[in-house]
Short mmCIF file of C-alpha atoms in Angstrom, two decimals:
data_model
loop_
_atom_site.label_atom_id
_atom_site.label_comp_id
_atom_site.label_asym_id
_atom_site.label_seq_id
_atom_site.Cartn_x
_atom_site.Cartn_y
_atom_site.Cartn_z
CA MET F 136 -11.51 11.61 -184.16
CA SER F 137 -12.24 7.92 -183.95
CA ASP F 138 -14.32 5.93 -181.51
CA VAL F 139 -12.95 2.75 -179.93
CA HIS F 140 -15.03 1.09 -177.19
CA GLY F 141 -16.90 4.34 -176.56
CA GLU F 142 -13.74 6.43 -176.12
CA LYS F 143 -12.63 9.13 -178.55
CA TYR F 144 -9.04 9.43 -179.64
CA ALA F 145 -7.18 11.45 -182.27
CA ILE F 146 -4.35 10.35 -184.52
CA ASP F 147 -1.47 12.82 -184.18
CA GLU F 148 0.24 11.92 -187.43
CA ASP F 149 -0.54 10.14 -190.66
CA ALA F 150 0.27 6.46 -190.62
CA LEU F 151 1.14 6.48 -194.33
CA PRO F 152 3.96 8.57 -195.83
CA SER F 153 3.55 11.79 -197.77
CA ASP F 154 4.81 10.75 -201.24
CA HIS F 155 1.65 9.27 -202.81
CA PHE F 156 1.25 7.22 -199.60
CA ILE F 157 4.14 5.05 -200.83
CA ALA F 158 7.34 6.40 -199.27
CA SER F 159 8.55 9.16 -197.01
CA PRO F 160 11.43 11.49 -197.89
CA SER F 161 12.85 10.81 -194.41
CA ARG F 162 12.78 7.00 -194.91
CA PRO F 163 12.92 6.36 -198.67
CA ASN F 164 13.95 2.70 -198.25
CA LEU F 165 10.66 1.77 -196.57
CA GLY F 166 7.75 1.28 -198.97
CA PHE F 167 4.06 1.14 -198.16
CA ILE F 168 2.52 -0.81 -201.03
CA GLY F 169 -1.20 -1.50 -201.37
CA PHE F 170 -2.53 0.62 -198.52
CA VAL F 171 -4.51 3.22 -200.48
CA ARG F 172 -8.16 2.52 -201.20
CA PRO F 173 -9.62 3.35 -204.62
CA ASN F 174 -13.11 4.78 -205.04
CA VAL F 175 -13.57 2.35 -207.97
CA GLY F 176 -10.97 0.04 -209.43
CA ALA F 177 -8.76 -2.65 -208.02
CA ILE F 178 -5.96 -2.48 -205.47
CA PRO F 179 -3.57 -4.97 -207.22
CA PRO F 180 -2.97 -2.74 -210.31
CA MET F 181 -2.44 0.23 -208.01
CA SER F 182 0.05 -1.83 -206.01
CA GLU F 183 1.90 -2.80 -209.19
CA LEU F 184 2.29 0.84 -210.19
CA GLN F 185 3.31 1.73 -206.63
CA VAL F 186 6.08 -0.89 -206.81
CA MET F 187 7.30 0.66 -210.08
CA TRP F 188 7.30 4.11 -208.45
CA PHE F 189 9.04 2.79 -205.33
CA LEU F 190 11.82 1.09 -207.33
CA GLN F 191 12.40 4.29 -209.31
CA ASN F 192 12.41 6.25 -206.05
CA LEU F 193 15.11 3.96 -204.63
CA GLN F 194 17.23 4.77 -207.69
CA GLY F 195 16.58 8.51 -207.32
CA LYS F 196 14.67 8.64 -210.62
CA VAL F 197 11.33 9.98 -209.40
CA HIS F 198 10.61 13.50 -210.63
CA ARG F 199 7.58 14.76 -208.72
CA GLN F 200 5.37 16.74 -211.06
CA ASP F 201 4.11 18.91 -208.20
CA ARG F 202 7.59 19.88 -206.96
CA PHE F 203 7.33 23.39 -208.45
CA LEU F 204 3.82 23.99 -207.19
CA PRO F 205 3.30 21.93 -204.04
CA ILE F 206 -0.29 21.62 -202.93
CA ALA F 207 -1.65 20.90 -199.48
CA ARG F 208 -4.14 18.31 -200.68
CA PRO F 209 -3.39 16.08 -203.67
CA SER F 210 -6.02 16.16 -206.42
CA TYR F 211 -6.54 12.40 -206.27
CA LEU F 212 -7.92 12.23 -202.71
CA VAL F 213 -11.62 11.42 -202.52
CA LEU F 214 -13.91 13.85 -200.79
CA GLY F 215 -15.22 13.04 -197.35
CA ASN F 216 -13.57 11.37 -194.39
CA LYS F 217 -14.83 7.82 -194.69
CA TYR F 218 -11.39 6.56 -195.74
CA PRO F 219 -8.37 8.77 -194.96
CA TYR F 220 -6.43 7.09 -197.77
CA GLY F 221 -9.23 6.91 -200.30
CA VAL F 222 -8.13 7.97 -203.77
CA ASP F 223 -9.69 8.47 -207.17
CA TYR F 224 -8.39 5.43 -209.05
CA GLY F 225 -7.64 6.96 -212.46
CA ASN F 226 -6.30 10.26 -211.14
CA TYR F 227 -4.02 8.54 -208.62
CA MET F 228 -2.65 6.12 -211.22
CA HIS F 229 -1.85 8.95 -213.62
CA ARG F 230 -0.19 11.15 -210.97
CA VAL F 231 2.04 8.26 -209.82
CA ALA F 232 2.88 7.30 -213.42
CA GLU F 233 3.74 10.90 -214.34
CA ASP F 234 6.40 10.99 -211.64
CA ILE F 235 8.30 8.13 -213.27
CA GLY F 236 7.67 9.13 -216.88
CA ALA F 237 5.26 6.26 -217.48
CA ALA F 238 2.08 8.20 -218.31
CA PRO F 239 1.81 8.19 -222.11
CA THR F 240 1.67 11.55 -223.83
CA PHE F 241 -0.47 12.52 -226.80
CA SER F 242 2.59 12.56 -229.06
CA VAL F 243 3.64 9.04 -228.01
CA LEU F 244 0.15 7.65 -228.61
CA ALA F 245 -0.15 9.46 -231.96
CA THR F 246 3.29 8.56 -233.33
CA LYS F 247 4.35 5.21 -231.87
CA ALA F 248 1.06 3.34 -232.11
CA SER F 249 0.41 1.18 -235.15
CA HIS F 250 -3.22 2.39 -235.01
CA PRO F 251 -3.05 5.99 -233.65
CA ILE F 252 -6.80 6.68 -233.67
CA ARG F 253 -7.48 3.38 -231.92
CA ALA F 254 -4.75 4.14 -229.36
CA LEU F 255 -6.01 7.66 -228.64
CA TYR F 256 -9.60 6.46 -228.30
CA THR F 257 -8.65 3.55 -226.05
CA TYR F 258 -6.61 5.86 -223.83
CA ALA F 259 -9.35 8.49 -223.63
CA GLN F 260 -12.24 6.09 -223.02
CA GLY F 261 -10.50 3.24 -221.22
CA GLN F 262 -9.66 2.92 -217.55
CA ALA F 263 -6.20 3.29 -216.01
CA HIS F 264 -4.97 -0.23 -216.83
CA ILE F 265 -1.35 -1.16 -216.11
CA PRO F 266 -0.45 -1.80 -219.79
CA ILE F 267 -1.14 1.89 -220.43
CA PHE F 268 1.65 2.80 -218.01
CA ARG F 269 4.07 0.42 -219.69
CA LEU F 270 3.89 2.03 -223.13
CA GLN F 271 6.73 4.41 -222.29
CA GLY F 272 9.07 5.04 -219.38
CA PRO F 273 11.33 2.73 -217.39
CA TYR F 274 9.08 -0.32 -217.69
CA ALA F 275 8.06 0.04 -221.35
CA SER F 276 7.16 -3.19 -223.14
CA LYS F 277 6.24 -4.10 -226.73
CA GLN F 278 3.79 -6.68 -225.36
CA CYS F 279 1.91 -3.90 -223.57
CA TRP F 280 1.53 -2.02 -226.86
CA ASP F 281 -0.12 -5.12 -228.32
CA THR F 282 -2.38 -5.51 -225.27
CA PHE F 283 -3.26 -1.82 -225.35
CA GLU F 284 -4.01 -1.60 -229.07
CA ASN F 285 -5.89 -4.89 -229.33
CA GLU F 286 -7.31 -6.27 -226.07
CA LEU F 287 -8.15 -2.95 -224.42
CA TRP F 288 -9.48 -1.62 -227.73
CA GLU F 289 -11.82 -4.63 -227.93
CA VAL F 290 -13.09 -3.88 -224.41
CA CYS F 291 -13.91 -0.32 -225.46
CA LYS F 292 -15.65 -1.56 -228.62
CA LYS F 293 -17.79 -4.08 -226.72
CA ARG F 294 -19.49 -1.30 -224.77
CA GLY F 295 -21.72 -0.60 -227.74
CA ILE F 296 -22.48 2.52 -229.73
CA VAL F 297 -24.77 4.23 -227.20
CA GLU F 298 -22.36 4.00 -224.26
CA ASN F 299 -19.34 4.94 -226.38
CA LEU F 300 -21.22 7.89 -227.88
CA GLY F 301 -22.23 9.03 -224.39
CA LEU F 302 -18.64 8.81 -223.17
CA ALA F 303 -17.39 10.68 -226.25
CA VAL F 304 -19.95 13.48 -225.73
CA VAL F 305 -18.98 13.83 -222.06
CA THR F 306 -15.29 13.88 -223.00
CA TRP F 307 -15.73 16.58 -225.64
CA LEU F 308 -18.02 18.61 -223.39
CA SER F 309 -15.38 18.48 -220.66
CA ILE F 310 -12.66 19.55 -223.10
CA TRP F 311 -14.67 22.55 -224.31
CA MET F 312 -15.64 23.56 -220.76
CA ASN F 313 -11.99 23.44 -219.67
CA LEU F 314 -10.84 25.40 -222.72
CA GLY F 315 -13.56 27.98 -222.06
CA ALA F 316 -12.55 28.30 -218.40
CA CYS F 317 -8.89 28.66 -219.40
CA LEU F 318 -9.77 31.37 -221.93
CA LEU F 319 -11.88 33.26 -219.37
CA GLU F 320 -9.08 33.05 -216.80
CA CYS F 321 -6.53 34.37 -219.32
CA LEU F 322 -8.86 37.21 -220.35
CA TRP F 323 -9.48 38.05 -216.70
CA GLY F 324 -5.72 38.10 -216.13
CA ILE F 325 -5.24 40.52 -219.03
CA VAL F 326 -8.08 42.81 -217.93
CA SER F 327 -7.05 42.83 -214.24
CA PHE F 328 -3.28 42.81 -214.90
CA GLN F 329 -2.83 39.64 -212.85
CA LYS F 330 -1.16 36.38 -213.73
CA PRO F 331 -3.70 33.59 -214.27
#
């Protein structure tokens, strides 16, 4: 419900389309670029990635990662109703990039980078910058590898030891918590004879 001049009204349908708020399966030739609102981060990089996704969609080359397990509410939506199209910046960027094969994998970062440790660290501790999504996939670029391994690495280094150590601890803590939860779920599945 919204309030306009003291009167309440309800929107019957979403104004933005269902596919990452970029395009609708019923009208794939019409793109909605730059309408989502990030919790933190900038709209122009999101728009650039949306254009990449939209162009791949026009060519029929988008492979939705959630097509086998559709969910009612995408994981990248922010909680609350302040902005109906508010998204978590990093999560949204990665979900869109995954659909077009542009989200770099561990094996790509570890094998194709000239400095694998630097690349893995920059990816893990950096933000969802556009050069990251141009390391592989349809818009891959050698220049983006250079930007990723040098410029973005320098940004991560400039944070200082305390902030980088804090981020590393939080990252490893999250990894171990997720592995523990996965192990518990698998054990529960074995004990209760249910699929996890």
